[in-house]
Structures are given as structure tokens and as C-alpha cells.
XYZ file of C-alpha atoms in Angstrom:
722
model
C 0.000 0.000 0.000
C 2.765 2.441 0.978
C 4.755 1.416 -2.097
C 1.816 2.161 -4.401
C 1.264 5.517 -2.711
C 4.906 6.482 -3.134
C 4.773 5.515 -6.817
C 1.700 7.696 -7.249
C 3.356 10.672 -5.551
C 6.488 10.198 -7.651
C 4.516 10.085 -10.891
C 2.567 13.188 -9.827
C 5.803 15.104 -9.159
C 7.270 14.004 -12.489
C 4.126 15.097 -14.298
C 4.197 18.449 -12.547
C 7.851 18.977 -13.469
C 7.141 18.014 -17.059
C 4.247 20.441 -17.288
C 6.261 23.288 -15.753
C 9.222 22.632 -18.054
C 6.873 22.643 -21.026
C 5.416 26.032 -19.990
C 8.898 27.502 -19.470
C 10.106 26.149 -22.832
C 7.132 27.612 -24.681
C 7.707 30.938 -22.884
C 11.356 30.948 -24.009
C 10.482 29.998 -27.593
C 7.876 32.739 -27.676
C 10.470 35.276 -26.550
C 12.924 34.105 -29.217
C 10.490 34.476 -32.117
C 9.277 37.789 -30.641
C 12.816 39.177 -30.877
C 12.919 38.087 -34.524
C 9.756 40.082 -35.225
C 7.441 37.114 -35.722
C 4.620 38.513 -33.590
C 1.899 36.036 -34.656
C 4.091 33.023 -33.976
C 5.048 34.374 -30.553
C 1.335 34.804 -29.735
C 0.794 31.139 -30.594
C 3.616 30.098 -28.254
C 2.376 32.253 -25.358
C -1.223 31.096 -25.879
C -0.195 27.442 -25.849
C 1.834 28.006 -22.676
C -1.171 29.665 -20.994
C -3.446 26.799 -22.083
C -1.089 24.275 -20.501
C -0.916 26.444 -17.376
C -4.733 26.416 -17.221
C -4.723 22.610 -17.551
C -2.078 22.379 -14.811
C -4.282 24.439 -12.516
C -7.156 21.977 -13.048
C -4.779 19.178 -12.072
C -3.675 21.077 -8.929
C -0.242 21.720 -10.444
C 0.927 25.171 -9.354
C 2.457 27.349 -12.098
C 4.432 30.305 -10.618
C 2.513 33.587 -10.629
C 5.584 35.403 -11.920
C 5.633 33.196 -15.013
C 1.939 33.748 -15.684
C 2.201 37.537 -15.465
C 5.169 37.486 -17.862
C 3.195 35.373 -20.333
C 0.261 37.794 -20.268
C 2.490 40.899 -20.443
C 4.560 39.518 -23.323
C 1.522 38.388 -25.275
C 0.113 41.900 -24.799
C 3.306 43.317 -26.373
C 2.870 41.004 -29.361
C -0.789 41.994 -29.720
C 0.265 45.657 -29.683
C 2.714 45.088 -32.515
C 0.042 43.617 -34.807
C -2.609 46.190 -33.868
C -4.930 44.031 -31.729
C -5.314 46.643 -28.990
C -8.409 45.169 -27.299
C -6.658 41.810 -26.788
C -3.515 43.599 -25.619
C -5.526 45.572 -23.054
C -7.196 42.390 -21.802
C -3.851 40.651 -21.282
C -2.429 43.707 -19.485
C -5.385 43.659 -17.084
C -4.778 39.964 -16.357
C -1.069 40.588 -15.725
C -1.896 43.477 -13.376
C -4.390 41.294 -11.463
C -1.478 38.985 -10.703
C 0.924 41.860 -9.935
C -0.358 45.440 -9.883
C 3.240 46.713 -9.794
C 4.226 45.239 -13.162
C 5.366 48.459 -14.851
C 5.699 46.798 -18.268
C 2.053 45.767 -18.145
C 1.120 49.292 -17.025
C 3.068 50.814 -19.899
C 1.494 48.465 -22.463
C -1.936 49.095 -20.969
C -1.400 52.835 -21.442
C -0.311 52.305 -25.056
C -3.340 50.114 -25.759
C -5.711 52.658 -24.232
C -4.054 55.441 -26.209
C -4.561 53.563 -29.479
C -8.182 52.871 -28.527
C -8.756 56.601 -27.994
C -9.245 56.311 -24.209
C -6.672 58.985 -23.460
C -7.750 59.833 -19.911
C -7.418 56.211 -18.738
C -4.139 55.925 -20.636
C -2.718 58.938 -18.834
C -3.672 57.543 -15.430
C -1.980 54.233 -16.273
C 1.236 55.825 -17.501
C 1.290 58.141 -14.450
C 1.391 55.059 -12.192
C 4.075 53.581 -14.427
C 6.230 56.719 -14.171
C 6.257 56.401 -10.377
C 7.733 52.907 -10.725
C 10.300 53.824 -13.406
C 10.606 57.644 -13.313
C 13.679 57.697 -15.543
C 12.491 55.440 -18.357
C 12.592 57.535 -21.573
C 9.772 55.555 -23.222
C 7.471 56.174 -20.258
C 8.404 59.853 -20.188
C 7.761 60.213 -23.905
C 4.365 58.499 -23.682
C 3.404 60.738 -20.741
C 4.255 63.860 -22.716
C 2.460 62.593 -25.823
C -0.725 61.914 -23.864
C -0.554 65.324 -22.166
C -0.430 66.973 -25.577
C -3.260 64.864 -26.995
C -5.551 65.782 -24.128
C -4.736 69.486 -24.340
C -6.790 72.048 -26.232
C -4.803 71.543 -29.445
C -2.152 74.090 -28.603
C 0.241 72.668 -31.121
C 0.052 73.017 -34.827
C -3.116 72.087 -36.710
C -2.209 69.804 -39.580
C -4.283 69.281 -42.681
C -3.869 65.574 -43.414
C -4.228 64.616 -47.042
C -2.593 62.269 -49.507
C 0.408 63.408 -51.441
C -1.098 63.935 -54.881
C 1.400 64.813 -57.606
C 3.690 66.616 -55.137
C 7.326 65.968 -54.554
C 8.138 64.600 -51.129
C 10.301 67.127 -49.246
C 13.850 66.060 -48.508
C 14.066 64.135 -45.269
C 10.313 63.393 -45.145
C 9.189 59.796 -45.289
C 6.797 58.871 -48.069
C 3.275 58.759 -46.690
C 3.786 61.623 -44.255
C 0.884 64.112 -44.268
C 1.250 67.226 -46.352
C 1.129 70.442 -44.368
C -0.527 73.426 -45.996
C 0.126 76.759 -44.420
C 1.557 77.612 -41.030
C -0.111 76.331 -37.867
C -1.988 78.579 -35.532
C -0.025 80.545 -32.954
C 0.321 79.128 -29.491
C -2.253 80.690 -27.196
C -0.859 80.923 -23.699
C -4.247 81.904 -22.381
C -5.396 78.316 -22.851
C -4.508 75.674 -20.314
C -3.409 72.474 -22.118
C -3.677 70.528 -18.857
C -7.268 71.552 -18.167
C -8.685 68.109 -18.994
C -6.300 66.172 -16.765
C -5.138 68.510 -13.998
C -6.630 71.035 -11.640
C -4.693 73.829 -9.968
C -5.071 75.991 -6.903
C -3.206 78.872 -5.266
C -2.125 78.758 -1.642
C 0.401 80.135 0.809
C 2.527 78.926 3.716
C -0.364 79.530 6.132
C -2.955 77.324 4.430
C -0.581 74.738 2.870
C 1.307 73.415 5.896
C 4.058 70.798 6.058
C 2.915 67.915 8.290
C 5.694 65.339 7.957
C 9.351 64.766 7.102
C 8.733 63.947 3.411
C 8.758 66.578 0.668
C 5.150 65.642 -0.204
C 3.849 65.629 3.364
C 1.628 68.721 3.221
C -1.938 69.418 4.289
C -4.215 72.069 2.831
C -6.300 73.957 5.408
C -9.507 75.606 4.237
C -10.003 78.083 7.096
C -10.607 81.702 6.083
C -7.458 83.795 6.105
C -5.732 86.444 4.030
C -3.992 84.135 1.558
C -0.908 85.502 -0.191
C -1.437 83.037 -3.081
C 2.291 82.709 -3.660
C 2.337 78.910 -4.083
C 0.978 76.781 -6.931
C -0.742 73.471 -6.093
C -1.823 70.796 -8.533
C -3.357 67.326 -8.723
C -4.840 64.913 -11.262
C -8.583 65.319 -11.740
C -9.520 61.646 -11.923
C -6.810 60.200 -9.710
C -7.776 58.289 -6.540
C -5.155 60.369 -4.718
C -6.945 63.647 -4.019
C -4.062 65.283 -2.134
C -2.689 68.555 -3.486
C 0.969 68.604 -4.606
C 3.212 71.663 -4.448
C 4.394 72.786 -7.909
C 7.694 74.543 -7.248
C 9.133 77.176 -9.627
C 10.882 75.577 -12.581
C 14.695 75.467 -12.159
C 16.186 77.924 -14.665
C 19.832 78.135 -13.587
C 20.906 75.308 -15.902
C 20.668 74.991 -19.696
C 19.279 71.448 -19.343
C 16.768 70.670 -22.126
C 16.178 66.941 -21.557
C 13.127 65.363 -19.926
C 12.531 66.066 -16.253
C 12.791 63.174 -13.781
C 11.508 62.521 -10.279
C 14.143 62.803 -7.542
C 15.547 59.337 -6.761
C 15.212 59.782 -3.005
C 11.628 61.015 -3.261
C 10.686 58.181 -5.639
C 11.583 55.579 -2.987
C 9.939 57.505 -0.141
C 13.081 59.066 1.315
C 13.880 62.672 2.195
C 15.483 64.708 -0.589
C 19.201 65.321 -0.015
C 18.999 68.847 -1.451
C 15.772 70.402 -0.136
C 15.235 73.858 -1.564
C 17.894 73.369 -4.241
C 16.931 70.099 -5.927
C 16.501 70.451 -9.702
C 14.579 67.171 -9.943
C 10.800 67.043 -9.731
C 8.998 65.726 -6.645
C 5.837 64.485 -8.415
C 4.403 63.800 -11.858
C 2.217 66.915 -11.693
C 5.361 69.004 -11.311
C 6.959 67.305 -14.326
C 3.914 68.017 -16.483
C 3.848 71.727 -15.579
C 7.624 72.201 -15.899
C 7.756 70.493 -19.290
C 5.065 72.644 -20.894
C 6.221 75.763 -19.050
C 9.762 75.414 -20.392
C 8.507 75.024 -23.952
C 6.378 78.135 -23.545
C 3.083 76.286 -23.955
C 1.648 77.509 -20.653
C 2.065 80.382 -18.244
C 1.445 79.533 -14.609
C 0.069 83.026 -14.019
C -2.805 82.189 -16.400
C -3.735 78.811 -14.911
C -6.334 80.502 -12.670
C -7.645 83.444 -14.661
C -7.282 82.560 -18.350
C -9.586 85.356 -19.437
C -8.104 88.047 -17.215
C -6.345 91.228 -18.335
C -2.978 89.476 -18.657
C -4.202 86.849 -21.087
C -2.474 88.401 -24.095
C 0.968 87.115 -23.162
C 3.128 86.931 -26.284
C 6.710 85.991 -26.940
C 9.033 88.813 -27.985
C 12.743 89.003 -28.725
C 13.460 90.938 -25.481
C 11.545 88.328 -23.442
C 13.579 85.523 -25.001
C 16.864 87.336 -24.336
C 15.857 88.190 -20.770
C 15.285 84.499 -20.058
C 18.126 82.951 -22.061
C 20.582 85.891 -22.250
C 23.087 85.960 -25.109
C 22.709 87.669 -28.488
C 21.374 86.867 -31.956
C 23.656 87.406 -34.949
C 24.409 86.043 -38.411
C 27.327 83.704 -39.147
C 28.448 82.014 -42.338
C 26.229 78.922 -42.682
C 28.717 76.983 -44.827
C 31.463 77.365 -42.227
C 29.040 76.656 -39.368
C 27.913 73.372 -40.962
C 31.484 72.348 -41.778
C 32.926 69.275 -40.023
C 34.450 70.347 -37.666
C 32.483 73.550 -37.096
C 34.071 76.877 -38.063
C 32.887 80.195 -36.629
C 33.067 82.753 -39.410
C 31.605 86.271 -39.367
C 31.736 88.961 -42.055
C 35.080 89.914 -43.539
C 36.124 93.348 -42.289
C 37.746 94.279 -45.606
C 34.812 93.028 -47.683
C 31.535 92.614 -45.712
C 29.947 90.681 -48.596
C 32.278 87.735 -47.853
C 32.806 85.636 -44.742
C 35.977 85.837 -42.661
C 37.251 82.342 -43.492
C 41.011 82.767 -44.131
C 41.032 80.559 -47.249
C 37.561 79.953 -48.717
C 35.644 83.197 -48.463
C 31.972 82.372 -49.031
C 29.319 84.820 -50.133
C 27.982 85.882 -46.726
C 24.534 87.128 -47.768
C 23.703 83.925 -49.652
C 24.910 81.566 -46.926
C 24.285 83.404 -43.662
C 22.458 81.636 -40.841
C 20.947 82.974 -37.634
C 22.815 81.873 -34.493
C 22.198 82.497 -30.806
C 25.483 83.033 -28.951
C 25.698 82.595 -25.203
C 28.959 83.395 -23.449
C 29.284 82.022 -19.938
C 32.173 79.821 -18.821
C 32.355 78.675 -22.441
C 30.819 79.931 -25.675
C 27.709 78.133 -26.888
C 26.416 78.581 -30.433
C 22.845 77.480 -31.218
C 21.800 77.553 -34.856
C 18.278 78.795 -35.602
C 17.081 77.053 -38.760
C 14.501 78.695 -41.051
C 10.884 78.047 -40.136
C 9.044 75.805 -42.617
C 5.491 74.427 -42.666
C 6.921 71.042 -41.661
C 8.581 72.243 -38.444
C 7.098 70.774 -35.274
C 6.910 72.789 -32.089
C 8.729 70.348 -29.891
C 12.299 69.452 -28.943
C 14.094 66.651 -30.770
C 14.664 63.917 -28.187
C 17.653 62.579 -30.156
C 19.422 65.954 -30.235
C 18.835 66.401 -26.518
C 20.491 63.063 -25.618
C 23.217 62.163 -28.108
C 22.808 64.414 -31.139
C 20.392 64.114 -34.046
C 21.916 62.419 -37.104
C 19.354 64.082 -39.409
C 20.728 67.515 -38.481
C 19.038 70.259 -40.579
C 16.602 67.767 -42.164
C 14.988 67.110 -38.774
C 11.612 68.792 -38.279
C 11.995 69.158 -34.498
C 13.783 71.978 -32.671
C 17.386 71.208 -31.728
C 17.561 73.639 -28.833
C 15.209 75.422 -26.506
C 16.159 78.778 -27.987
C 15.327 77.509 -31.503
C 11.936 76.308 -30.254
C 11.194 79.730 -28.749
C 12.203 81.519 -31.975
C 9.977 79.226 -34.050
C 7.063 79.968 -31.725
C 7.820 83.683 -32.014
C 7.774 83.443 -35.812
C 4.467 81.546 -35.700
C 2.882 84.301 -33.657
C 4.321 87.397 -35.319
C 5.684 86.260 -38.685
C 8.976 87.967 -37.813
C 12.023 87.326 -40.041
C 15.565 86.469 -38.950
C 16.722 89.955 -39.975
C 14.060 91.502 -37.741
C 15.146 89.275 -34.845
C 18.754 90.481 -35.138
C 17.605 94.119 -35.277
C 15.317 93.672 -32.257
C 18.160 92.034 -30.325
C 20.456 94.977 -31.060
C 17.772 97.447 -29.951
C 17.261 95.484 -26.749
C 20.928 95.489 -25.807
C 21.347 99.146 -26.776
C 18.417 100.033 -24.528
C 19.876 97.902 -21.743
C 23.205 99.666 -22.135
C 21.516 103.077 -21.929
C 19.707 102.111 -18.735
C 22.993 101.103 -17.153
C 24.995 103.919 -18.767
C 26.847 104.532 -15.511
C 28.105 100.974 -15.694
C 31.299 100.296 -17.662
C 33.135 97.056 -18.302
C 32.091 93.399 -18.099
C 28.856 92.969 -16.115
C 30.444 90.560 -13.624
C 33.400 92.827 -12.770
C 34.020 96.010 -10.784
C 36.813 98.212 -12.119
C 39.024 100.970 -10.764
C 42.294 102.712 -11.661
C 44.833 103.244 -8.860
C 48.349 104.583 -8.422
C 50.885 101.893 -9.401
C 53.469 103.012 -6.819
C 50.946 102.851 -3.994
C 49.596 99.486 -5.197
C 53.083 97.956 -4.961
C 53.003 98.804 -1.254
C 49.528 97.360 -0.783
C 47.641 100.672 -0.847
C 44.589 101.614 -2.940
C 44.829 105.269 -3.928
C 42.939 106.740 -6.868
C 43.477 110.080 -8.619
C 42.595 113.354 -6.996
C 39.860 115.651 -8.285
C 42.075 117.313 -10.874
C 43.569 114.012 -12.093
C 47.141 115.268 -11.567
C 48.246 113.384 -8.456
C 47.153 110.356 -6.478
C 45.356 110.858 -3.158
C 48.243 109.487 -1.039
C 50.316 111.783 1.166
C 53.282 111.250 -1.159
C 51.233 112.816 -3.991
C 52.630 110.622 -6.772
C 52.223 112.005 -10.269
C 49.112 110.637 -11.994
C 50.482 109.601 -15.385
C 49.428 106.870 -17.807
C 52.599 104.846 -17.167
C 52.031 104.996 -13.384
C 48.405 103.932 -13.076
C 47.172 100.366 -12.784
C 43.745 98.911 -13.591
C 42.232 96.659 -10.930
C 39.171 94.437 -11.301
C 37.121 92.486 -8.785
C 34.604 89.759 -9.626
C 31.384 89.112 -7.712
C 32.631 85.624 -6.863
C 36.163 86.331 -5.573
C 35.612 89.892 -4.297
C 39.355 90.498 -4.429
C 41.128 93.206 -6.415
C 43.336 91.789 -9.181
C 45.654 93.585 -11.597
C 45.104 93.240 -15.327
C 47.964 93.407 -17.824
C 47.639 95.249 -21.162
C 45.789 93.519 -23.979
C 48.221 91.269 -25.933
C 49.312 92.772 -29.246
C 49.780 89.359 -30.856
C 48.230 89.111 -34.310
C 45.847 87.761 -35.267
C 43.799 88.363 -32.123
C 42.291 85.049 -30.977
C 38.517 84.560 -31.045
C 38.569 83.453 -27.444
C 41.130 84.119 -24.696
C 42.262 81.168 -22.587
C 43.736 81.057 -19.083
C 47.445 80.123 -18.820
C 47.848 76.404 -18.071
C 50.504 77.143 -15.418
C 48.130 79.470 -13.570
C 45.299 76.944 -13.918
C 47.520 74.344 -12.255
C 48.126 76.738 -9.333
C 51.716 77.541 -10.352
C 53.555 80.679 -11.400
C 53.677 81.320 -15.141
C 56.957 79.952 -16.541
C 56.810 81.873 -19.828
C 59.747 84.209 -20.437
C 58.370 87.445 -21.842
C 54.775 88.643 -22.130
C 52.475 85.644 -21.779
C 49.520 86.049 -24.162
C 47.304 83.816 -22.015
C 45.218 85.343 -19.245
C 46.513 84.914 -15.678
C 43.082 85.035 -14.063
C 39.435 84.684 -14.985
C 38.995 88.413 -14.349
C 41.836 89.266 -16.759
C 40.321 86.994 -19.410
C 36.904 88.657 -19.057
C 38.319 92.183 -19.297
C 40.478 91.296 -22.331
C 37.409 89.818 -24.021
C 35.429 92.973 -23.262
C 38.209 95.170 -24.707
C 38.433 93.089 -27.874
C 34.683 93.069 -28.459
C 34.434 96.846 -27.947
C 37.524 97.775 -30.013
C 39.484 99.090 -27.022
C 43.126 98.515 -28.089
C 45.046 99.580 -24.954
C 44.797 100.715 -21.343
C 44.786 104.404 -22.266
C 41.599 103.977 -24.289
C 40.141 101.846 -21.494
C 40.896 104.538 -18.926
C 39.430 107.295 -21.100
C 36.161 105.425 -21.657
C 35.994 104.406 -18.009
C 36.319 108.083 -16.988
C 33.532 109.135 -19.318
C 31.260 106.431 -17.951
C 31.874 107.701 -14.409
C 30.916 111.253 -15.313
C 30.384 112.547 -18.863
C 32.971 115.093 -19.938
C 35.688 113.850 -17.592
C 37.921 112.684 -20.424
C 41.538 113.808 -20.294
C 41.423 114.580 -24.008
C 39.050 117.001 -25.697
C 38.050 114.357 -28.250
C 35.340 111.875 -27.365
C 37.288 108.664 -27.565
C 40.860 109.812 -28.191
C 40.900 108.018 -31.499
C 41.944 111.163 -33.384
C 45.259 112.952 -33.024
C 46.015 116.222 -34.858
C 42.975 115.643 -37.026
C 44.196 112.229 -38.180
C 42.525 108.905 -37.456
C 44.543 106.600 -35.179
C 44.405 103.069 -36.623
C 43.821 100.527 -33.891
C 45.206 96.962 -34.052
C 41.696 95.560 -34.008
C 40.903 97.428 -37.218
C 43.211 95.071 -39.067
C 43.126 91.908 -36.937
C 39.980 90.090 -37.926
C 38.729 87.265 -35.800
C 40.333 83.988 -36.784
C 37.900 81.471 -38.264
C 39.335 78.439 -36.512
C 37.806 75.060 -35.678
C 35.218 75.212 -32.928
C 34.399 72.349 -30.551
C 30.697 72.651 -29.738
C 31.039 70.111 -26.928
C 33.619 72.095 -24.952
C 32.836 75.578 -26.299
C 36.478 76.008 -27.306
C 37.822 77.725 -30.417
C 41.200 76.587 -31.818
C 43.169 78.957 -34.014
C 45.529 76.399 -35.568
C 45.467 72.778 -36.698
C 48.069 71.876 -34.081
C 45.959 73.380 -31.285
C 42.884 71.555 -32.633
C 44.632 68.157 -32.655
C 45.892 68.753 -29.115
C 42.352 69.548 -28.000
C 40.504 66.602 -29.585
C 43.104 64.128 -28.308
C 43.044 65.468 -24.734
C 41.525 63.311 -21.993
C 39.291 66.165 -20.820
C 37.715 66.493 -24.263
C 37.233 62.735 -24.688
C 35.500 62.549 -21.339
C 33.198 65.348 -22.483
C 32.315 63.339 -25.612
C 30.842 60.551 -23.500
C 29.856 62.261 -20.302
C 27.796 65.258 -19.257
C 26.003 66.192 -16.056
C 22.617 65.749 -17.737
C 23.394 62.130 -18.676
C 23.714 61.140 -15.038
C 20.011 61.841 -14.534
C 19.021 58.974 -16.829
C 20.708 56.055 -15.070
C 19.936 54.225 -11.844
C 22.762 51.697 -11.612
C 26.555 51.639 -11.687
C 28.670 52.578 -14.691
C 29.274 49.513 -16.920
C 32.495 47.637 -16.205
C 32.760 46.097 -19.671
C 31.770 42.596 -18.495
C 28.164 42.121 -19.534
C 27.153 39.157 -17.398
C 25.084 38.713 -14.255
C 27.049 37.854 -11.106
C 25.978 34.371 -10.008
C 27.239 34.997 -6.478
C 24.963 38.041 -6.270
C 21.974 35.923 -7.264
C 22.882 33.480 -4.489
C 23.414 36.345 -2.029
C 27.109 35.570 -1.494
C 28.792 38.420 -3.441
C 30.925 40.476 -1.047
C 32.491 42.927 -3.553
C 29.482 45.260 -3.737
C 30.232 48.139 -6.132
C 33.711 46.744 -6.876
C 32.238 43.655 -8.546
C 32.809 43.699 -12.307
C 29.653 41.709 -13.011
C 26.114 43.042 -13.126
C 24.086 42.697 -9.929
C 20.835 41.521 -11.448
C 19.061 41.445 -14.791
C 17.884 45.054 -14.455
C 21.417 46.373 -14.036
C 22.617 44.240 -16.962
C 19.785 45.593 -19.114
C 20.703 49.183 -18.209
C 24.380 48.451 -18.995
C 23.412 47.263 -22.481
C 21.233 50.333 -23.017
C 23.992 52.607 -21.724
C 26.509 51.013 -24.088
C 24.221 51.697 -27.064
C 23.728 55.266 -25.822
C 27.489 55.867 -25.551
C 28.077 54.342 -28.982
C 25.546 56.841 -30.373
C 27.468 59.729 -28.788
C 30.753 58.367 -30.167
C 29.243 58.057 -33.659
C 27.997 61.663 -33.471
C 31.428 62.901 -32.334
C 33.161 61.024 -35.160
C 30.687 62.417 -37.698
C 31.416 65.966 -36.478
C 35.179 65.258 -36.584
C 35.503 65.790 -32.829
C 37.499 62.564 -32.566
C 40.702 61.861 -34.490
C 40.019 59.235 -37.236
C 42.413 56.611 -35.859
C 41.925 57.381 -32.167
C 40.563 54.362 -30.272
C 41.953 55.166 -26.830
C 39.035 56.343 -24.690
C 40.182 55.319 -21.218
C 37.331 53.830 -19.183
C 35.086 54.072 -22.260
C 37.316 51.819 -24.407
C 35.097 48.822 -23.589
C 32.631 50.207 -26.147
C 34.870 49.020 -28.965
C 34.957 45.434 -27.711
C 32.503 42.821 -28.906
C 30.090 41.509 -26.287
C 30.415 37.755 -25.838
């Protein structure tokens, strides 16, 4: 009897193992054919596996829940690929019944609902998904797409029709809709989030922090005199009815990528940088920031869209006030050259560009460029507006550079997007934009007419003899002697110019502007000084010995101030009009004759420009030294914005999962060269593809030497994955 019972139990176990192995094998085969693009065949495999699992359940054979949810989620993906959205939605629901935290099922549910036209439900599903994987680019993109769909059609209105006897524009895929006429201007008075979000104003009295978390707030409804200086938001149809604080959008960085939720906040921890964190704290904040940055909404109009301030329009001064910089024309042929060349008009012949060899016709090839000078110089090309342009940022350009370049219909920078929107509203031309920019800066200069020199520097002239003894003594009222007791003669060879920056707040001497020809486009700081050493150059070093000296030299070059005498004269006149030592306005005439300044002849060198580092090189030797430097190579692969996209360690080059980690016996932690789990391995593979894209873009732009394969810790990219 016992022997028969044991045989029965043994046969039952064997049958159960056989059934489970069969389900697993069918699951694996389905995945294999799915990767090959055979969606229908993969559906057959998954369906057969689920049928066997259903039979096993009737025979009291337990199939793991994790396997079942994967089968349903994967079959949903296959259904999506062949357009069976109802079946895909049904499978997603079944997977979520087994595990409501399956973010892949949530994502595919949102896609299915979107295709079925149920946009509100789709948005709610993808919002839950974004909490689970806040940094997934696909989830972020779907969230933004759904937000736009549910808006009040703030983007362009396309007229979809077949292409009948018309030539397909270059770069446009056949079958793309023809666009007739320009789209309607963006109306900031409309709230594109009105269908999905609701907003409220509050203050620190009625919206009170009640816990340690950044989201632990409670809204009190008692009557009080509310300052209404805080913006609150929440989803209309979400089960969570709590109000979330929408902080002001961070504007100190030039980051144009998608916003992400703070890692600490996403896992329920306290933010490490409260008050200064540039990451979002909730999905509502991401939605507002994203549309606010693109100029699609104005938070001031979220409450009173029909009020007196509803006619908010973009203007050139508003763009420059937010983004700073200047608009000007450069030679488009040189700008599009690989590597990029910065070429303005030729001073001897303004109809040509300033390229030293090939002087292109400037008027025929000019392009509008926004130039922003901060720590480096950033050039952003503004392409002409066409009916095919789309009012959105190119996600490829934001991450690793768009390979379609000028053929892409999306904006390649935030400033280009704003200019396109401005042209949609006002029909303004590029020439008008340059003229408006000049008027704006001229008006700004008139307002601050008492201010002279670079905006970040204070300037003063003191007695050189007193300065050598550590004393600061300026000229007396008559400008004949210094104010010290010794009464040193105030002469041009005895005065010294001192500058002080807002950061250092320390007076620093500035040497005369170098007379080396040609004058470089961009002054650099001496490498000895940068390393904290004394300059070893014998003679007059033509590199700046401080950041303040570099800024003042740049200011003198840009304003045609050739020497310290001219600088002093103009500085005096800015302090009080008519205080010049000479009777002429700028001391550029002597005995009725024009004094020719060095800058009249020294045109700006059209050298190679590295758009990654913002550095201009005036010779081929300097260019080769730059593109082979370790600092430049690191910039090719790495930027601060990239770090926001990744959750795990940097890839080690060994793309395998650590078996000891799976068993719980790995003791190396972050020093382990193997991936700690399938998720980390998956991110490593994605990160490798991302870095290869950046390398390909750099090679295409000639920012990497052709035969250079030494990339330090990034060299693993060139190895084949086994």
C-alpha cells in the first residue's frame, strides 16, 4: 500500500515537473520568435503556454505567478505590434491582477488605451508607471504625448491629405501628411492641462508641512488672508486627491532633456537637497515644468485665463531676458562644416565671410545663431521656419545628437523652439530678430549707462606706486596726483587697472591687452596658472593669468578698445560725462588724423570650434591637441545631464550577471565587475548603445581623431560583447 502511494506521488511530481518545463520552454520559444519580429508566432507560443498552465491548474499543479504575469504581459506586447489593442488591453489587465506593480504591463496598458482613444485612462496608467520607473525615456515620452493629446490643441493644426502629384520634401518619409500653411499661434491663455489637472493657489499659512517627506503637506480651508504665492496641482480623476506643491521651474541650468523625479523622493526618502533640488517631486510638477519650459503655458494664467494678462506673447526681449546671449548672423557653410568653423563677415569686404582661405558669399549663406557666453561659448543655430517644423524638442538631439541635423523637423535647442514659436505668432524674419536684439541690448546699455566694463566685474584705476606697497589710492579731483600723502604724479605709465569679480571679491591687476596678431577669437587662461603655479613663460604671456583678466580682455576686444589708455578714457567718461583727459570723445583722433587701432586690421580667426567644450582653436596643431586630450574625450561621453538617466553603476565592460549576487554571497558590492541583477545588466546594455551613439555623433562631427581608439574607461565600447 505504501509502495503504491509512493509511486503515485512520484509520478505526480514528475508530471508536474514536465508540465512546468513545457510552460517555461514555450515561454522561451515565444520570446525568441518575438525578438525576430514574428509577432503572430510568438502569440501562438504564449497562448499554448497559458493553455497548458490552465490545464495544470485543473490538475492542482501550481504554475508560478511570476511566469503567468510574464506570459500575459509579453503576449500583450505582441498583440500591440500587430494592432490588436483590445486583446492587448485584456492581457495587461490579467497581468496586473497577478501583480499590480508590473510596470511593463502598465506601460502596455497605457499604449493600448491610447490607441483605442481612451486617453484619460491611458494617462492615469502611464502616471502610475512613471512612479515605478521615473527615468524610463519611453514612459516619459508616452506621458508627454498623452498630455499633448488631451490638451486644447495648442500645437500646430495639420491638414492631413494624400500626397497627390507633389514631390516629397527632402528628409520626409513617403506617406507623411502634407502640411498646408503655417499652424496657428500658441495661445498661452489656454490651459493644455485643463482636462487632466486642476490647480489651486495657496500660501505657507494654508498649505502646511505635516511630515518629514517633501510631499507631506496638508491644505487647510479656514478663512485667512492668503498671499497666493504657491501653486498646487493634482490629477482630476486620480484616486489620490491630495494637493501637490508645484515649485518654480529650475532655470539656472541649460538642461533641455526630460525632467525626472528625484531618486530619493521616488523611494519615499527625504530629498538630499531640499530647496535646491533640480529634480521634480511628483508627476504633476513634471507636467507643468515640461510645458512651461517650452512656452506652452504660463502659470500666471492657470487661474484666470480670461483676465487682463491673457495676451501674453513671446518677444525678442523676453527671449533674451530668459536665455541671455545675443542673436547674430554667421556664415552657414562654415558653421555646418565638419568640424564647425565660426566665421563672421570679412572686415575688408563685408559681402564675404571671414574664413582665411575659402571666403563664401555671406549674404547667400548666412544663418541665424544664438550666442551665449558664460564659462564657455555656446552657439545654437536657428534654422529657417518651414510648414513642416514641429513645435517640440528633438529627443535625439537632446540626448546624443540628431543624425538628421538640418533635415529634422523638431527643434534642436530650446532657444530655436522659442524663436519658431515667435515666428508663428508674429511672422517675424531672422533679420528683424537680429535688429530687435540689437535694440534690446542698446536700450539695456543706456539704462545702465553709468556701468562700464564686463557685467560681472568692478573696475578701478589706482596709483601703481601705492599698489606695490599694498595701498589703494585713486586720482585726486584734478587728475594730476594720487590721493596718497606722497602725492605721486598721476600719469598713464604709473596707473594700474584693478578688477574684482562678484565671486572672488578680491582686487586683481590686469595686464595690457596682448598685441599678438591675429587676435584670438577666445582668450584662454594660462595652463601654469590653472595648475596653481607661477607662469613659466619668459616674456609677455599672451594667455590670461586670471578669470577676471580673461573677461576684461574679451570685453576690450569686443568693444575695439586697443590699450589701457583707451580703457581709462572710456571708463572716466562712464563715471561722469565730460571727464575725459582729451578734448576728443574717444581719443581716437590725433592732430585731425585717425589713429588706426590693431583691431581694425586683426579680424577674428575662423578656426575650428568644438561645440562640446565651447572652445575655439586657431591652428590645426591646437585643434589636434584639444581633440586628443583626456578632458575632451571625457566630455564626448559624459555630461552632467546624462547622469540623470541612469539608476545603476557605470558599466564595467563585463556584460554578465554575477551568479554569487543571485545566491546572495557576493561580497564585492560596487567593486564587482559583473552586473548585480538582470535590471542592471539591461541598463548596462542600453547605456553602451547610448554611448556608442554619442561616439558616432562625435566622429561624424570630426571631434574625434580618425584613428583614435583610446578612450580610457570608455574603451570597452569598442569590444565585442560575448
